[in-house]
mmCIF file of C-alpha atoms and ligand atoms in Angstrom:
data_model
loop_
_atom_site.group_PDB
_atom_site.id
_atom_site.type_symbol
_atom_site.label_atom_id
_atom_site.label_comp_id
_atom_site.label_asym_id
_atom_site.label_seq_id
_atom_site.Cartn_x
_atom_site.Cartn_y
_atom_site.Cartn_z
ATOM 1 C CA MET A 1 -10.695 25.893 -1.929
ATOM 2 C CA PRO A 2 -10.787 23.537 1.107
ATOM 3 C CA ARG A 3 -7.748 23.618 3.364
ATOM 4 C CA THR A 4 -5.676 20.457 3.204
ATOM 5 C CA VAL A 5 -4.393 18.740 6.335
ATOM 6 C CA PHE A 6 -1.817 15.953 6.348
ATOM 7 C CA PHE A 7 -2.368 13.646 9.346
ATOM 8 C CA LEU A 8 0.739 11.496 9.519
ATOM 9 C CA ASN A 9 1.037 8.415 11.708
ATOM 10 C CA GLY A 10 4.262 6.618 12.521
ATOM 11 C CA PRO A 11 5.364 3.071 13.287
ATOM 12 C CA ASN A 12 2.873 0.565 14.699
ATOM 13 C CA ALA A 13 -0.097 2.943 14.607
ATOM 14 C CA ASN A 14 -1.695 0.426 12.239
ATOM 15 C CA LEU A 15 -1.877 -1.930 15.254
ATOM 16 C CA TYR A 16 -4.150 0.284 17.361
ATOM 17 C CA GLY A 17 -6.998 -1.793 18.747
ATOM 18 C CA LEU A 18 -4.988 -4.976 18.255
ATOM 19 C CA ASP A 19 -2.076 -4.614 20.690
ATOM 20 C CA LYS A 20 -2.260 -6.773 23.789
ATOM 21 C CA SER A 21 -1.479 -4.021 26.309
ATOM 22 C CA GLY A 22 -4.666 -2.098 25.526
ATOM 23 C CA THR A 23 -2.679 1.158 25.810
ATOM 24 C CA TYR A 24 -4.319 2.512 22.674
ATOM 25 C CA GLY A 25 -7.876 1.325 23.289
ATOM 26 C CA SER A 26 -9.941 -1.141 21.307
ATOM 27 C CA GLU A 27 -10.843 0.899 18.226
ATOM 28 C CA SER A 28 -9.079 -0.136 15.029
ATOM 29 C CA PHE A 29 -6.858 2.239 13.102
ATOM 30 C CA ALA A 30 -9.221 2.026 10.107
ATOM 31 C CA SER A 31 -12.163 3.053 12.288
ATOM 32 C CA ILE A 32 -10.191 5.961 13.783
ATOM 33 C CA GLU A 33 -9.308 7.096 10.266
ATOM 34 C CA ALA A 34 -12.963 6.878 9.173
ATOM 35 C CA ARG A 35 -14.034 9.034 12.121
ATOM 36 C CA CYS A 36 -11.283 11.570 11.386
ATOM 37 C CA GLN A 37 -12.415 11.713 7.742
ATOM 38 C CA ARG A 38 -16.008 12.407 8.825
ATOM 39 C CA HIS A 39 -14.951 15.110 11.265
ATOM 40 C CA ALA A 40 -12.654 16.713 8.694
ATOM 41 C CA SER A 41 -15.520 16.985 6.206
ATOM 42 C CA GLU A 42 -17.735 18.559 8.883
ATOM 43 C CA LEU A 43 -14.974 21.135 9.373
ATOM 44 C CA GLY A 44 -14.582 21.697 5.630
ATOM 45 C CA LEU A 45 -11.062 20.258 5.626
ATOM 46 C CA GLN A 46 -9.524 17.991 3.021
ATOM 47 C CA LEU A 47 -7.761 15.234 4.994
ATOM 48 C CA GLU A 48 -4.798 13.122 3.907
ATOM 49 C CA PHE A 49 -4.554 10.442 6.610
ATOM 50 C CA ARG A 50 -1.469 8.285 6.227
ATOM 51 C CA GLN A 51 0.581 5.768 8.203
ATOM 52 C CA SER A 52 4.077 4.423 7.702
ATOM 53 C CA ASN A 53 6.464 2.285 9.699
ATOM 54 C CA HIS A 54 9.406 3.975 7.933
ATOM 55 C CA GLU A 55 11.134 7.176 9.027
ATOM 56 C CA GLY A 56 12.189 8.235 5.507
ATOM 57 C CA VAL A 57 8.648 7.853 4.191
ATOM 58 C CA LEU A 58 7.398 10.153 6.957
ATOM 59 C CA VAL A 59 10.127 12.683 6.071
ATOM 60 C CA ASP A 60 9.081 12.520 2.390
ATOM 61 C CA TRP A 61 5.433 13.126 3.359
ATOM 62 C CA ILE A 62 6.344 16.116 5.545
ATOM 63 C CA GLN A 63 8.321 17.556 2.625
ATOM 64 C CA GLU A 64 5.309 16.928 0.365
ATOM 65 C CA ALA A 65 3.181 18.817 2.903
ATOM 66 C CA ARG A 66 5.316 21.941 2.270
ATOM 67 C CA LEU A 67 3.817 22.020 -1.229
ATOM 68 C CA ASN A 68 0.412 20.433 -0.752
ATOM 69 C CA ALA A 69 -0.828 21.014 2.805
ATOM 70 C CA ASP A 70 -1.920 23.936 4.963
ATOM 71 C CA ALA A 71 -1.383 22.123 8.266
ATOM 72 C CA VAL A 72 0.188 18.957 9.618
ATOM 73 C CA ILE A 73 -0.995 16.721 12.452
ATOM 74 C CA ILE A 74 1.606 14.148 13.381
ATOM 75 C CA ASN A 75 1.827 11.186 15.695
ATOM 76 C CA ALA A 76 5.376 10.067 14.980
ATOM 77 C CA ALA A 77 4.876 7.251 17.540
ATOM 78 C CA GLY A 78 8.243 5.749 18.600
ATOM 79 C CA LEU A 79 10.118 8.093 16.246
ATOM 80 C CA THR A 80 8.948 11.051 18.353
ATOM 81 C CA TYR A 81 11.830 10.439 20.767
ATOM 82 C CA SER A 82 14.642 9.845 18.291
ATOM 83 C CA SER A 83 14.089 11.412 14.905
ATOM 84 C CA VAL A 84 16.105 14.510 14.089
ATOM 85 C CA PRO A 85 15.226 14.050 10.369
ATOM 86 C CA ILE A 86 11.502 14.284 11.195
ATOM 87 C CA LEU A 87 12.161 17.371 13.339
ATOM 88 C CA ASP A 88 14.184 19.038 10.564
ATOM 89 C CA ALA A 89 11.471 18.325 7.976
ATOM 90 C CA LEU A 90 8.814 19.770 10.317
ATOM 91 C CA LEU A 91 10.933 22.885 10.938
ATOM 92 C CA ALA A 92 10.875 23.489 7.175
ATOM 93 C CA PHE A 93 7.049 23.395 7.119
ATOM 94 C CA ASP A 94 5.381 26.792 7.232
ATOM 95 C CA GLY A 95 1.992 26.252 8.875
ATOM 96 C CA PRO A 96 0.358 24.919 12.039
ATOM 97 C CA ILE A 97 1.710 21.607 13.326
ATOM 98 C CA ILE A 98 -0.119 19.626 15.984
ATOM 99 C CA GLU A 99 1.735 16.816 17.741
ATOM 100 C CA ALA A 100 -0.792 14.166 18.765
ATOM 101 C CA HIS A 101 -0.449 11.079 20.935
ATOM 102 C CA MET A 102 -3.156 8.619 21.887
ATOM 103 C CA SER A 103 -1.616 8.018 25.313
ATOM 104 C CA ASN A 104 -0.375 10.455 27.939
ATOM 105 C CA ILE A 105 3.319 10.086 27.144
ATOM 106 C CA TRP A 106 4.379 11.892 30.366
ATOM 107 C CA LYS A 107 2.630 9.261 32.481
ATOM 108 C CA ARG A 108 4.657 6.518 30.810
ATOM 109 C CA GLU A 109 8.331 5.471 30.736
ATOM 110 C CA SER A 110 10.872 8.290 30.990
ATOM 111 C CA PHE A 111 12.211 7.579 27.478
ATOM 112 C CA ARG A 112 8.868 8.876 26.181
ATOM 113 C CA HIS A 113 9.236 12.207 28.000
ATOM 114 C CA HIS A 114 11.477 13.936 25.484
ATOM 115 C CA SER A 115 9.910 14.703 22.125
ATOM 116 C CA TYR A 116 11.859 16.052 19.157
ATOM 117 C CA VAL A 117 8.548 16.732 17.402
ATOM 118 C CA SER A 118 7.579 19.190 20.174
ATOM 119 C CA LYS A 119 10.456 21.465 19.099
ATOM 120 C CA ALA A 120 8.507 22.164 15.894
ATOM 121 C CA ALA A 121 4.917 21.768 17.104
ATOM 122 C CA THR A 122 2.467 24.616 17.486
ATOM 123 C CA GLY A 123 0.663 22.555 20.125
ATOM 124 C CA VAL A 124 0.543 19.090 21.643
ATOM 125 C CA ILE A 125 -2.447 16.850 22.433
ATOM 126 C CA ALA A 126 -1.866 13.658 24.398
ATOM 127 C CA GLY A 127 -3.726 11.195 26.576
ATOM 128 C CA LEU A 128 -7.213 11.519 25.113
ATOM 129 C CA GLY A 129 -7.091 8.603 22.703
ATOM 130 C CA ALA A 130 -8.890 9.114 19.405
ATOM 131 C CA LEU A 131 -10.777 12.052 20.918
ATOM 132 C CA GLY A 132 -7.435 13.878 20.777
ATOM 133 C CA TYR A 133 -7.323 13.307 17.009
ATOM 134 C CA ARG A 134 -10.736 14.925 16.674
ATOM 135 C CA LEU A 135 -9.564 17.855 18.811
ATOM 136 C CA ALA A 136 -6.400 18.164 16.708
ATOM 137 C CA LEU A 137 -8.538 18.531 13.569
ATOM 138 C CA THR A 138 -10.711 21.137 15.292
ATOM 139 C CA ALA A 139 -7.564 22.986 16.393
ATOM 140 C CA VAL A 140 -6.082 23.165 12.898
ATOM 141 C CA ALA A 141 -9.426 24.284 11.437
ATOM 142 C CA GLU A 142 -9.504 27.188 13.911
ATOM 143 C CA LEU A 143 -5.817 28.030 13.523
ATOM 144 C CA LEU A 144 -6.181 28.114 9.726
ATOM 145 C CA GLU A 145 -9.300 30.275 9.976
ATOM 146 C CA HIS A 146 -7.463 32.844 12.091
ATOM 147 C CA LYS A 147 -4.494 32.749 9.709
ATOM 148 C CA ALA A 148 -6.685 33.525 6.668
HETATM 149 C C1 DHK B 1 2.282 5.922 20.079
HETATM 150 C C2 DHK B 1 3.311 5.053 20.070
HETATM 151 O O1 DHK B 1 3.378 4.062 19.187
HETATM 152 C C3 DHK B 1 4.373 5.124 21.074
HETATM 153 O O2 DHK B 1 5.614 4.729 20.567
HETATM 154 C C4 DHK B 1 4.474 6.478 21.670
HETATM 155 C C5 DHK B 1 2.233 7.114 20.945
HETATM 156 C C6 DHK B 1 3.141 7.036 22.103
HETATM 157 C C7 DHK B 1 0.796 7.446 21.308
HETATM 158 O O3 DHK B 1 0.454 7.560 22.473
HETATM 159 O O4 DHK B 1 -0.007 7.608 20.371
HETATM 160 O O5 DHK B 1 5.359 6.439 22.756
#
């Protein structure tokens, strides 16, 4: 049975490649997803790659992961710094959790320096753009292998 990974993306991630600031590079969200899907299959992982602009939807997906996923990768985007509900849902998940950010959040405004998600995360990857997403998938594959 392949291991299932939920890769959950928060508000505005659908705009990657389109935002004027260029903070998140020029690659579209759809292209990043396609590359993650390819890498997941190389690793023998079943990938559920989802995006929502709504906090409650993300909470519902994390709760769904308790039943249907072996690991969670999450970029909660702007909700990283405010969402106790997302933190509580992640704390109820029993498996590896990787917090991923495209940008180096510690190099940016101070309001991005405190992450609620980190309180539940096994590890954090930030500042490497979509390469970080690839590394997050590799990390969960290895963590799940060692858990087996
Ligand atoms: C993405 C966002 O949308 C921001 O709100 C976060 C994160 C950083 C990222 O780097 O992927 O502050």
